[in-house]
Structures are given as C-alpha cells and as structure tokens.
Amino acid sequence: MDTLLRINNLCGGYHKETIINDVSLEVNRGDFIGVIGPNGSGKTTLLRLMSKVLIPQKGRITLGSKDICGMNLKEFAQSVAFVTQDMIINFSFSVLEIVLMGRIPHLKRLQIESKEDHSIAQESLVMTDTLYLKDKKIDELSSGERQRVIIAKALTQNPLLLFLDEPTSHLDIGHQIQILDLLKRLNRKNNLTIVMVLHDLNLASEYCNRILLLNEGRIFKEGSPREVLTYENIEAVYKTVVVVNNNPINAKPYVILVSREK
C-alpha cells in the first residue's frame, strides 16, 4: 500500500485537555475512510489534528515524508483540503468567487488568478454540478447547494487528501446521497483520498472502504465495514441495542436500531 498520511502515537486536544490518546493510523492513497463514534469520542478533534488546525501535544503526523508540523500552511494546503462542518462566510460572495478561493495556496502574494486557475475552478463547478450557480451569491443557496459549492472550493485546491467533518449534517436524505455519491465518484475516478467524519453508521458502511471507530479518544476498532460494524462493537461503544443485518442490495452491514420502549 502507498501510504499518504501516517499518524504515530498521536495525543492532542484543547489547551491542557487531552481528547485524542495514543492514536496510530495509516491513510493510504485512494482510501475512503469513515470516522465514526459517539458524541465526545474525539472525531472532530482527530480531524483537526490531521488537518493542522490543532497542534499535537505528542506524537507525529507525516504527509508523505514530511512532518506536517514543519510545513507552512501554504505548502500544506497545496496537498490537503478540509471541509469543516459549518463553514462561516460573512460576506455575500458569488459562488465563483468562493470556489476561486481554493486557488489561493497556489498563488503568489497579490497574484491574480490566471486563465488556468479559472479553468480549474470551472472544472470543479462542473464536477459538483454547481456551474449553473456560479453567479449566485453564496447566501442565496440551499443547504445542499451550499455544501456542494464548499466541496467545489476544496477540489479547486487540487488536493491529494480531502478531510470532511460531517458533510451531510443538516441535509435531507436526497442531498445526503447526492453529496456522498459525488465524493465516491471523485474517490474512484480521480483517486482522491478521503477521510470523513460521519454520524450515520449506514452511510459509513455504504460508502467507505475503511472505518475508524473511536471511543473516548482512542481507536476501538479499525477495518472494513464488515469488521467494524458488528453488533458487539456498536453496543460496546454506543451503549445501545442494535441488530446488524446484511443490506439486501449489496450485502454490506446494515444497522437497525432497537427501541428500549415496548
């Protein structure tokens, strides 16, 4: 396997509080990894550590052969893009202006976007089916449209590795499938490596080739959906009763919740 990102004995959190404890992981080129776990298990913190938002308290994260702590943000952003859960945009930029911001890591100071930069942005708009929105203002869009635009901005960075923190939160089921189908196409056709935090276990099973189950800041189980999404693992971590069957269409694990009320 061609390892793109390697994490060794990682610890980190906020101020003096440690959330992630002794996590080691390899992310291979072409992976589509889902990070799952109950609230407070450290999913978002782990993503922020891997994406250079937080500085590790201990351990090492390498991108290729480089320690990410030694990389400046411009260099890091030329290879890695991060789609946050709720990206705040305070100005009424057009969709095209937002997407072109993805070229900033590749530009020199005060350099204006070239025809090539505009071409890359347009290609990202086409890939995310948002080209028809390019002249609209970002605050005029629906949640599903806005999320696709933010992903288009990330793709305009031309990343090798894409991090996403709950990209389907606040979206209806139709928009959830639309976003995740898009990511799966990019993963398969463009060999884009993806690490994504998800709450929905069935979506993780459907789309991810590997799943990382966190519990109390540590890796409880890592592997294929079939290896991770067992009723024993889920009940141990989420403290609730479930039934795990095979999806009748693709035979992947499918989690069914069991009410405690009769």
PDB file of C-alpha atoms in Angstrom:
ATOM      1  CA  MET A   1       0.000   0.000   0.000  1.00  0.00           C
ATOM      2  CA  ASP A   2       1.137   3.555  -0.806  1.00  0.00           C
ATOM      3  CA  THR A   3       0.848   5.422   2.494  1.00  0.00           C
ATOM      4  CA  LEU A   4      -0.119   9.077   2.083  1.00  0.00           C
ATOM      5  CA  LEU A   5      -0.571  10.108   5.724  1.00  0.00           C
ATOM      6  CA  ARG A   6       0.931   8.343   8.739  1.00  0.00           C
ATOM      7  CA  ILE A   7      -0.008   9.013  12.371  1.00  0.00           C
ATOM      8  CA  ASN A   8       2.187   7.713  15.181  1.00  0.00           C
ATOM      9  CA  ASN A   9       1.204   7.767  18.878  1.00  0.00           C
ATOM     10  CA  LEU A  10      -0.851  10.931  18.482  1.00  0.00           C
ATOM     11  CA  CYS A  11      -2.186  12.804  21.506  1.00  0.00           C
ATOM     12  CA  GLY A  12      -3.948  16.137  21.305  1.00  0.00           C
ATOM     13  CA  GLY A  13      -6.837  18.309  22.363  1.00  0.00           C
ATOM     14  CA  TYR A  14      -7.582  21.808  23.564  1.00  0.00           C
ATOM     15  CA  HIS A  15      -5.296  23.771  25.913  1.00  0.00           C
ATOM     16  CA  LYS A  16      -4.268  21.281  28.609  1.00  0.00           C
ATOM     17  CA  GLU A  17      -7.158  18.885  27.979  1.00  0.00           C
ATOM     18  CA  THR A  18      -6.217  15.742  26.059  1.00  0.00           C
ATOM     19  CA  ILE A  19      -9.012  14.390  23.839  1.00  0.00           C
ATOM     20  CA  ILE A  20      -7.103  12.081  21.476  1.00  0.00           C
ATOM     21  CA  ASN A  21      -4.971   9.478  23.238  1.00  0.00           C
ATOM     22  CA  ASP A  22      -2.194   7.456  21.596  1.00  0.00           C
ATOM     23  CA  VAL A  23      -3.770   7.096  18.135  1.00  0.00           C
ATOM     24  CA  SER A  24      -1.773   5.481  15.326  1.00  0.00           C
ATOM     25  CA  LEU A  25      -3.135   5.179  11.798  1.00  0.00           C
ATOM     26  CA  GLU A  26      -2.069   4.941   8.163  1.00  0.00           C
ATOM     27  CA  VAL A  27      -4.104   6.576   5.401  1.00  0.00           C
ATOM     28  CA  ASN A  28      -3.320   5.031   2.016  1.00  0.00           C
ATOM     29  CA  ARG A  29      -3.722   6.687  -1.364  1.00  0.00           C
ATOM     30  CA  GLY A  30      -7.222   6.057  -2.682  1.00  0.00           C
ATOM     31  CA  ASP A  31      -8.718   5.309   0.735  1.00  0.00           C
ATOM     32  CA  PHE A  32     -12.246   6.417   1.603  1.00  0.00           C
ATOM     33  CA  ILE A  33     -12.186   6.323   5.407  1.00  0.00           C
ATOM     34  CA  GLY A  34     -15.180   6.988   7.614  1.00  0.00           C
ATOM     35  CA  VAL A  35     -14.532   8.136  11.187  1.00  0.00           C
ATOM     36  CA  ILE A  36     -17.409   7.199  13.495  1.00  0.00           C
ATOM     37  CA  GLY A  37     -18.060   7.152  17.223  1.00  0.00           C
ATOM     38  CA  PRO A  38     -20.415   8.617  19.821  1.00  0.00           C
ATOM     39  CA  ASN A  39     -20.530  12.303  20.692  1.00  0.00           C
ATOM     40  CA  GLY A  40     -17.399  13.330  22.567  1.00  0.00           C
ATOM     41  CA  SER A  41     -15.320  10.421  21.262  1.00  0.00           C
ATOM     42  CA  GLY A  42     -12.835  12.745  19.544  1.00  0.00           C
ATOM     43  CA  LYS A  43     -13.845  12.517  15.875  1.00  0.00           C
ATOM     44  CA  THR A  44     -13.644  16.219  15.058  1.00  0.00           C
ATOM     45  CA  THR A  45     -10.552  16.691  17.244  1.00  0.00           C
ATOM     46  CA  LEU A  46      -8.754  13.922  15.343  1.00  0.00           C
ATOM     47  CA  LEU A  47      -9.665  15.546  12.027  1.00  0.00           C
ATOM     48  CA  ARG A  48      -8.432  18.937  13.268  1.00  0.00           C
ATOM     49  CA  LEU A  49      -5.122  17.400  14.320  1.00  0.00           C
ATOM     50  CA  MET A  50      -4.677  15.659  10.962  1.00  0.00           C
ATOM     51  CA  SER A  51      -5.556  18.835   9.071  1.00  0.00           C
ATOM     52  CA  LYS A  52      -3.136  21.087  11.009  1.00  0.00           C
ATOM     53  CA  VAL A  53      -5.877  23.083  12.723  1.00  0.00           C
ATOM     54  CA  LEU A  54      -4.623  21.836  16.108  1.00  0.00           C
ATOM     55  CA  ILE A  55      -1.018  21.241  17.159  1.00  0.00           C
ATOM     56  CA  PRO A  56      -0.371  17.756  18.603  1.00  0.00           C
ATOM     57  CA  GLN A  57       0.547  17.520  22.263  1.00  0.00           C
ATOM     58  CA  LYS A  58       2.511  14.377  21.498  1.00  0.00           C
ATOM     59  CA  GLY A  59       3.222  12.115  18.545  1.00  0.00           C
ATOM     60  CA  ARG A  60       3.892  12.704  14.877  1.00  0.00           C
ATOM     61  CA  ILE A  61       1.853  13.144  11.700  1.00  0.00           C
ATOM     62  CA  THR A  62       3.650  12.824   8.367  1.00  0.00           C
ATOM     63  CA  LEU A  63       2.329  13.657   4.912  1.00  0.00           C
ATOM     64  CA  GLY A  64       4.463  11.675   2.522  1.00  0.00           C
ATOM     65  CA  SER A  65       7.876  12.073   4.135  1.00  0.00           C
ATOM     66  CA  LYS A  66       7.224  15.448   5.810  1.00  0.00           C
ATOM     67  CA  ASP A  67       6.135  16.130   9.371  1.00  0.00           C
ATOM     68  CA  ILE A  68       3.101  18.390   8.964  1.00  0.00           C
ATOM     69  CA  CYS A  69       4.201  20.491  11.960  1.00  0.00           C
ATOM     70  CA  GLY A  70       7.194  21.562   9.901  1.00  0.00           C
ATOM     71  CA  MET A  71       5.117  22.510   6.852  1.00  0.00           C
ATOM     72  CA  ASN A  72       3.789  26.025   6.430  1.00  0.00           C
ATOM     73  CA  LEU A  73       0.073  26.400   5.760  1.00  0.00           C
ATOM     74  CA  LYS A  74       0.546  27.303   2.098  1.00  0.00           C
ATOM     75  CA  GLU A  75       2.586  24.186   1.396  1.00  0.00           C
ATOM     76  CA  PHE A  76       0.176  22.001   3.380  1.00  0.00           C
ATOM     77  CA  ALA A  77      -2.895  23.437   1.620  1.00  0.00           C
ATOM     78  CA  GLN A  78      -1.420  22.568  -1.773  1.00  0.00           C
ATOM     79  CA  SER A  79      -1.930  18.894  -0.894  1.00  0.00           C
ATOM     80  CA  VAL A  80      -4.701  18.840   1.715  1.00  0.00           C
ATOM     81  CA  ALA A  81      -8.178  20.394   1.797  1.00  0.00           C
ATOM     82  CA  PHE A  82     -10.541  20.492   4.779  1.00  0.00           C
ATOM     83  CA  VAL A  83     -14.318  20.952   4.586  1.00  0.00           C
ATOM     84  CA  THR A  84     -15.498  21.946   8.049  1.00  0.00           C
ATOM     85  CA  GLN A  85     -18.904  21.121   9.489  1.00  0.00           C
ATOM     86  CA  ASP A  86     -20.253  24.681   9.392  1.00  0.00           C
ATOM     87  CA  MET A  87     -18.072  26.940   7.280  1.00  0.00           C
ATOM     88  CA  ILE A  88     -18.852  30.565   8.153  1.00  0.00           C
ATOM     89  CA  ILE A  89     -18.844  33.041   5.249  1.00  0.00           C
ATOM     90  CA  ASN A  90     -19.508  36.578   6.460  1.00  0.00           C
ATOM     91  CA  PHE A  91     -19.691  38.294   3.074  1.00  0.00           C
ATOM     92  CA  SER A  92     -22.074  37.816   0.166  1.00  0.00           C
ATOM     93  CA  PHE A  93     -19.512  36.469  -2.290  1.00  0.00           C
ATOM     94  CA  SER A  94     -20.576  34.884  -5.550  1.00  0.00           C
ATOM     95  CA  VAL A  95     -20.208  31.138  -5.947  1.00  0.00           C
ATOM     96  CA  LEU A  96     -17.400  31.623  -8.469  1.00  0.00           C
ATOM     97  CA  GLU A  97     -15.527  33.920  -6.058  1.00  0.00           C
ATOM     98  CA  ILE A  98     -15.854  31.332  -3.284  1.00  0.00           C
ATOM     99  CA  VAL A  99     -14.614  28.495  -5.482  1.00  0.00           C
ATOM    100  CA  LEU A 100     -11.673  30.539  -6.799  1.00  0.00           C
ATOM    101  CA  MET A 101     -10.510  30.960  -3.187  1.00  0.00           C
ATOM    102  CA  GLY A 102      -9.381  27.353  -3.458  1.00  0.00           C
ATOM    103  CA  ARG A 103      -6.558  28.540  -5.727  1.00  0.00           C
ATOM    104  CA  ILE A 104      -5.034  30.824  -3.057  1.00  0.00           C
ATOM    105  CA  PRO A 105      -2.452  28.230  -1.853  1.00  0.00           C
ATOM    106  CA  HIS A 106      -1.127  28.009  -5.426  1.00  0.00           C
ATOM    107  CA  LEU A 107      -0.815  31.766  -5.998  1.00  0.00           C
ATOM    108  CA  LYS A 108       1.986  34.129  -5.092  1.00  0.00           C
ATOM    109  CA  ARG A 109       1.257  37.090  -2.859  1.00  0.00           C
ATOM    110  CA  LEU A 110      -1.103  39.578  -4.583  1.00  0.00           C
ATOM    111  CA  GLN A 111      -1.116  37.403  -7.728  1.00  0.00           C
ATOM    112  CA  ILE A 112      -4.373  37.470  -9.709  1.00  0.00           C
ATOM    113  CA  GLU A 113      -5.959  34.205 -10.830  1.00  0.00           C
ATOM    114  CA  SER A 114      -4.886  33.116 -14.302  1.00  0.00           C
ATOM    115  CA  LYS A 115      -6.942  31.517 -17.066  1.00  0.00           C
ATOM    116  CA  GLU A 116      -5.692  28.169 -15.788  1.00  0.00           C
ATOM    117  CA  ASP A 117      -6.968  28.939 -12.276  1.00  0.00           C
ATOM    118  CA  HIS A 118     -10.374  29.875 -13.701  1.00  0.00           C
ATOM    119  CA  SER A 119     -10.358  26.677 -15.773  1.00  0.00           C
ATOM    120  CA  ILE A 120      -9.647  24.564 -12.674  1.00  0.00           C
ATOM    121  CA  ALA A 121     -12.427  26.338 -10.766  1.00  0.00           C
ATOM    122  CA  GLN A 122     -14.868  25.775 -13.619  1.00  0.00           C
ATOM    123  CA  GLU A 123     -13.944  22.093 -13.743  1.00  0.00           C
ATOM    124  CA  SER A 124     -14.663  21.821 -10.005  1.00  0.00           C
ATOM    125  CA  LEU A 125     -18.021  23.524 -10.530  1.00  0.00           C
ATOM    126  CA  VAL A 126     -18.848  21.036 -13.280  1.00  0.00           C
ATOM    127  CA  MET A 127     -17.791  18.051 -11.154  1.00  0.00           C
ATOM    128  CA  THR A 128     -20.028  19.189  -8.283  1.00  0.00           C
ATOM    129  CA  ASP A 129     -22.914  20.145 -10.609  1.00  0.00           C
ATOM    130  CA  THR A 130     -22.800  23.768  -9.448  1.00  0.00           C
ATOM    131  CA  LEU A 131     -21.720  25.561 -12.625  1.00  0.00           C
ATOM    132  CA  TYR A 132     -25.232  26.932 -13.080  1.00  0.00           C
ATOM    133  CA  LEU A 133     -24.876  28.625  -9.668  1.00  0.00           C
ATOM    134  CA  LYS A 134     -21.590  30.434 -10.416  1.00  0.00           C
ATOM    135  CA  ASP A 135     -23.103  33.931 -10.497  1.00  0.00           C
ATOM    136  CA  LYS A 136     -25.386  33.428  -7.484  1.00  0.00           C
ATOM    137  CA  LYS A 137     -24.499  34.734  -4.044  1.00  0.00           C
ATOM    138  CA  ILE A 138     -23.455  32.109  -1.501  1.00  0.00           C
ATOM    139  CA  ASP A 139     -26.123  33.251   0.971  1.00  0.00           C
ATOM    140  CA  GLU A 140     -28.864  32.668  -1.631  1.00  0.00           C
ATOM    141  CA  LEU A 141     -28.243  28.924  -1.835  1.00  0.00           C
ATOM    142  CA  SER A 142     -29.978  25.968  -0.224  1.00  0.00           C
ATOM    143  CA  SER A 143     -28.044  23.796   2.255  1.00  0.00           C
ATOM    144  CA  GLY A 144     -27.368  21.130  -0.369  1.00  0.00           C
ATOM    145  CA  GLU A 145     -26.215  23.662  -2.979  1.00  0.00           C
ATOM    146  CA  ARG A 146     -24.002  25.446  -0.463  1.00  0.00           C
ATOM    147  CA  GLN A 147     -22.336  22.200   0.623  1.00  0.00           C
ATOM    148  CA  ARG A 148     -21.559  21.269  -2.986  1.00  0.00           C
ATOM    149  CA  VAL A 149     -20.039  24.722  -3.542  1.00  0.00           C
ATOM    150  CA  ILE A 150     -17.818  24.363  -0.469  1.00  0.00           C
ATOM    151  CA  ILE A 151     -16.664  20.971  -1.772  1.00  0.00           C
ATOM    152  CA  ALA A 152     -16.012  22.584  -5.184  1.00  0.00           C
ATOM    153  CA  LYS A 153     -13.793  25.149  -3.441  1.00  0.00           C
ATOM    154  CA  ALA A 154     -11.868  22.324  -1.753  1.00  0.00           C
ATOM    155  CA  LEU A 155     -11.451  20.493  -5.078  1.00  0.00           C
ATOM    156  CA  THR A 156     -10.106  23.680  -6.674  1.00  0.00           C
ATOM    157  CA  GLN A 157      -7.110  23.330  -4.349  1.00  0.00           C
ATOM    158  CA  ASN A 158      -6.243  20.172  -6.337  1.00  0.00           C
ATOM    159  CA  PRO A 159      -5.720  18.221  -3.096  1.00  0.00           C
ATOM    160  CA  LEU A 160      -4.327  14.730  -2.767  1.00  0.00           C
ATOM    161  CA  LEU A 161      -6.221  14.337   0.502  1.00  0.00           C
ATOM    162  CA  LEU A 162      -9.650  15.674   1.438  1.00  0.00           C
ATOM    163  CA  PHE A 163     -10.912  15.886   5.031  1.00  0.00           C
ATOM    164  CA  LEU A 164     -14.625  16.422   5.660  1.00  0.00           C
ATOM    165  CA  ASP A 165     -16.328  16.914   9.018  1.00  0.00           C
ATOM    166  CA  GLU A 166     -19.913  15.628   8.789  1.00  0.00           C
ATOM    167  CA  PRO A 167     -20.540  16.868   5.231  1.00  0.00           C
ATOM    168  CA  THR A 168     -24.139  15.587   5.294  1.00  0.00           C
ATOM    169  CA  SER A 169     -25.230  17.205   8.556  1.00  0.00           C
ATOM    170  CA  HIS A 170     -28.428  19.270   8.253  1.00  0.00           C
ATOM    171  CA  LEU A 171     -29.146  17.774   4.817  1.00  0.00           C
ATOM    172  CA  ASP A 172     -32.193  15.740   3.835  1.00  0.00           C
ATOM    173  CA  ILE A 173     -31.741  12.175   2.610  1.00  0.00           C
ATOM    174  CA  GLY A 174     -31.730  13.181  -1.059  1.00  0.00           C
ATOM    175  CA  HIS A 175     -28.969  15.737  -0.600  1.00  0.00           C
ATOM    176  CA  GLN A 176     -27.018  13.312   1.619  1.00  0.00           C
ATOM    177  CA  ILE A 177     -26.895  10.750  -1.184  1.00  0.00           C
ATOM    178  CA  GLN A 178     -26.069  13.438  -3.730  1.00  0.00           C
ATOM    179  CA  ILE A 179     -23.052  14.644  -1.722  1.00  0.00           C
ATOM    180  CA  LEU A 180     -21.761  11.172  -0.894  1.00  0.00           C
ATOM    181  CA  ASP A 181     -22.232   9.890  -4.461  1.00  0.00           C
ATOM    182  CA  LEU A 182     -20.158  12.863  -5.612  1.00  0.00           C
ATOM    183  CA  LEU A 183     -17.400  12.048  -3.125  1.00  0.00           C
ATOM    184  CA  LYS A 184     -17.413   8.388  -4.147  1.00  0.00           C
ATOM    185  CA  ARG A 185     -17.047   9.331  -7.830  1.00  0.00           C
ATOM    186  CA  LEU A 186     -14.120  11.604  -7.002  1.00  0.00           C
ATOM    187  CA  ASN A 187     -12.559   8.846  -4.923  1.00  0.00           C
ATOM    188  CA  ARG A 188     -12.856   6.278  -7.723  1.00  0.00           C
ATOM    189  CA  LYS A 189     -12.235   8.359 -10.850  1.00  0.00           C
ATOM    190  CA  ASN A 190      -9.743  10.908  -9.504  1.00  0.00           C
ATOM    191  CA  ASN A 191      -8.134   8.643  -6.879  1.00  0.00           C
ATOM    192  CA  LEU A 192      -8.899  11.349  -4.327  1.00  0.00           C
ATOM    193  CA  THR A 193      -8.124  10.132  -0.814  1.00  0.00           C
ATOM    194  CA  ILE A 194     -10.931  10.982   1.598  1.00  0.00           C
ATOM    195  CA  VAL A 195     -11.205  10.946   5.396  1.00  0.00           C
ATOM    196  CA  MET A 196     -14.689  11.849   6.568  1.00  0.00           C
ATOM    197  CA  VAL A 197     -16.446  12.111   9.932  1.00  0.00           C
ATOM    198  CA  LEU A 198     -19.951  10.655   9.846  1.00  0.00           C
ATOM    199  CA  HIS A 199     -22.664  10.048  12.421  1.00  0.00           C
ATOM    200  CA  ASP A 200     -24.780   7.761  10.246  1.00  0.00           C
ATOM    201  CA  LEU A 201     -23.360   4.243  10.519  1.00  0.00           C
ATOM    202  CA  ASN A 202     -25.258   3.010   7.471  1.00  0.00           C
ATOM    203  CA  LEU A 203     -23.858   5.764   5.267  1.00  0.00           C
ATOM    204  CA  ALA A 204     -20.372   4.892   6.509  1.00  0.00           C
ATOM    205  CA  SER A 205     -21.000   1.254   5.619  1.00  0.00           C
ATOM    206  CA  GLU A 206     -22.347   2.150   2.178  1.00  0.00           C
ATOM    207  CA  TYR A 207     -19.587   4.496   1.041  1.00  0.00           C
ATOM    208  CA  CYS A 208     -16.361   3.819   2.960  1.00  0.00           C
ATOM    209  CA  ASN A 209     -13.815   1.107   2.276  1.00  0.00           C
ATOM    210  CA  ARG A 210     -12.385   1.527   5.792  1.00  0.00           C
ATOM    211  CA  ILE A 211     -13.993   2.632   9.039  1.00  0.00           C
ATOM    212  CA  LEU A 212     -12.348   4.017  12.168  1.00  0.00           C
ATOM    213  CA  LEU A 213     -14.463   3.574  15.312  1.00  0.00           C
ATOM    214  CA  LEU A 214     -13.407   5.925  18.106  1.00  0.00           C
ATOM    215  CA  ASN A 215     -14.299   5.663  21.758  1.00  0.00           C
ATOM    216  CA  GLU A 216     -13.082   8.040  24.471  1.00  0.00           C
ATOM    217  CA  GLY A 217     -10.328   9.402  22.244  1.00  0.00           C
ATOM    218  CA  ARG A 218      -8.882   6.034  21.283  1.00  0.00           C
ATOM    219  CA  ILE A 219      -9.299   3.681  18.344  1.00  0.00           C
ATOM    220  CA  PHE A 220     -11.730   0.997  19.444  1.00  0.00           C
ATOM    221  CA  LYS A 221     -11.725  -0.818  16.093  1.00  0.00           C
ATOM    222  CA  GLU A 222     -10.391  -0.132  12.605  1.00  0.00           C
ATOM    223  CA  GLY A 223     -11.017  -2.110   9.423  1.00  0.00           C
ATOM    224  CA  SER A 224     -13.566  -2.811   6.720  1.00  0.00           C
ATOM    225  CA  PRO A 225     -17.273  -2.058   7.338  1.00  0.00           C
ATOM    226  CA  ARG A 226     -17.878  -5.751   7.956  1.00  0.00           C
ATOM    227  CA  GLU A 227     -15.078  -5.928  10.520  1.00  0.00           C
ATOM    228  CA  VAL A 228     -16.104  -2.775  12.394  1.00  0.00           C
ATOM    229  CA  LEU A 229     -19.904  -2.648  12.189  1.00  0.00           C
ATOM    230  CA  THR A 230     -20.763  -5.665  14.296  1.00  0.00           C
ATOM    231  CA  TYR A 231     -23.484  -5.515  16.910  1.00  0.00           C
ATOM    232  CA  GLU A 232     -20.895  -6.279  19.594  1.00  0.00           C
ATOM    233  CA  ASN A 233     -18.708  -3.289  18.655  1.00  0.00           C
ATOM    234  CA  ILE A 234     -21.632  -0.900  18.273  1.00  0.00           C
ATOM    235  CA  GLU A 235     -23.306  -1.905  21.542  1.00  0.00           C
ATOM    236  CA  ALA A 236     -19.995  -1.678  23.424  1.00  0.00           C
ATOM    237  CA  VAL A 237     -19.260   1.854  22.204  1.00  0.00           C
ATOM    238  CA  TYR A 238     -22.712   3.429  21.772  1.00  0.00           C
ATOM    239  CA  LYS A 239     -24.299   1.703  24.797  1.00  0.00           C
ATOM    240  CA  THR A 240     -27.451   0.802  22.914  1.00  0.00           C
ATOM    241  CA  VAL A 241     -29.003  -2.340  21.489  1.00  0.00           C
ATOM    242  CA  VAL A 242     -28.851  -2.810  17.707  1.00  0.00           C
ATOM    243  CA  VAL A 243     -29.360  -5.512  15.121  1.00  0.00           C
ATOM    244  CA  VAL A 244     -26.865  -5.739  12.252  1.00  0.00           C
ATOM    245  CA  ASN A 245     -28.087  -7.400   9.063  1.00  0.00           C
ATOM    246  CA  ASN A 246     -26.783  -7.507   5.512  1.00  0.00           C
ATOM    247  CA  ASN A 247     -28.076  -4.902   3.106  1.00  0.00           C
ATOM    248  CA  PRO A 248     -30.195  -6.926   0.618  1.00  0.00           C
ATOM    249  CA  ILE A 249     -28.794  -4.968  -2.338  1.00  0.00           C
ATOM    250  CA  ASN A 250     -25.039  -5.082  -1.715  1.00  0.00           C
ATOM    251  CA  ALA A 251     -24.629  -7.345   1.349  1.00  0.00           C
ATOM    252  CA  LYS A 252     -22.876  -4.603   3.325  1.00  0.00           C
ATOM    253  CA  PRO A 253     -23.646  -4.328   7.068  1.00  0.00           C
ATOM    254  CA  TYR A 254     -26.882  -2.508   7.846  1.00  0.00           C
ATOM    255  CA  VAL A 255     -27.559  -1.305  11.393  1.00  0.00           C
ATOM    256  CA  ILE A 256     -31.103  -1.395  12.769  1.00  0.00           C
ATOM    257  CA  LEU A 257     -31.890   0.475  15.981  1.00  0.00           C
ATOM    258  CA  VAL A 258     -33.877  -1.325  18.667  1.00  0.00           C
ATOM    259  CA  SER A 259     -36.150   0.740  20.885  1.00  0.00           C
ATOM    260  CA  ARG A 260     -35.997   0.067  24.608  1.00  0.00           C
ATOM    261  CA  GLU A 261     -39.652   1.035  24.933  1.00  0.00           C
ATOM    262  CA  LYS A 262     -42.169  -1.759  24.371  1.00  0.00           C
TER     263      LYS A 262
END
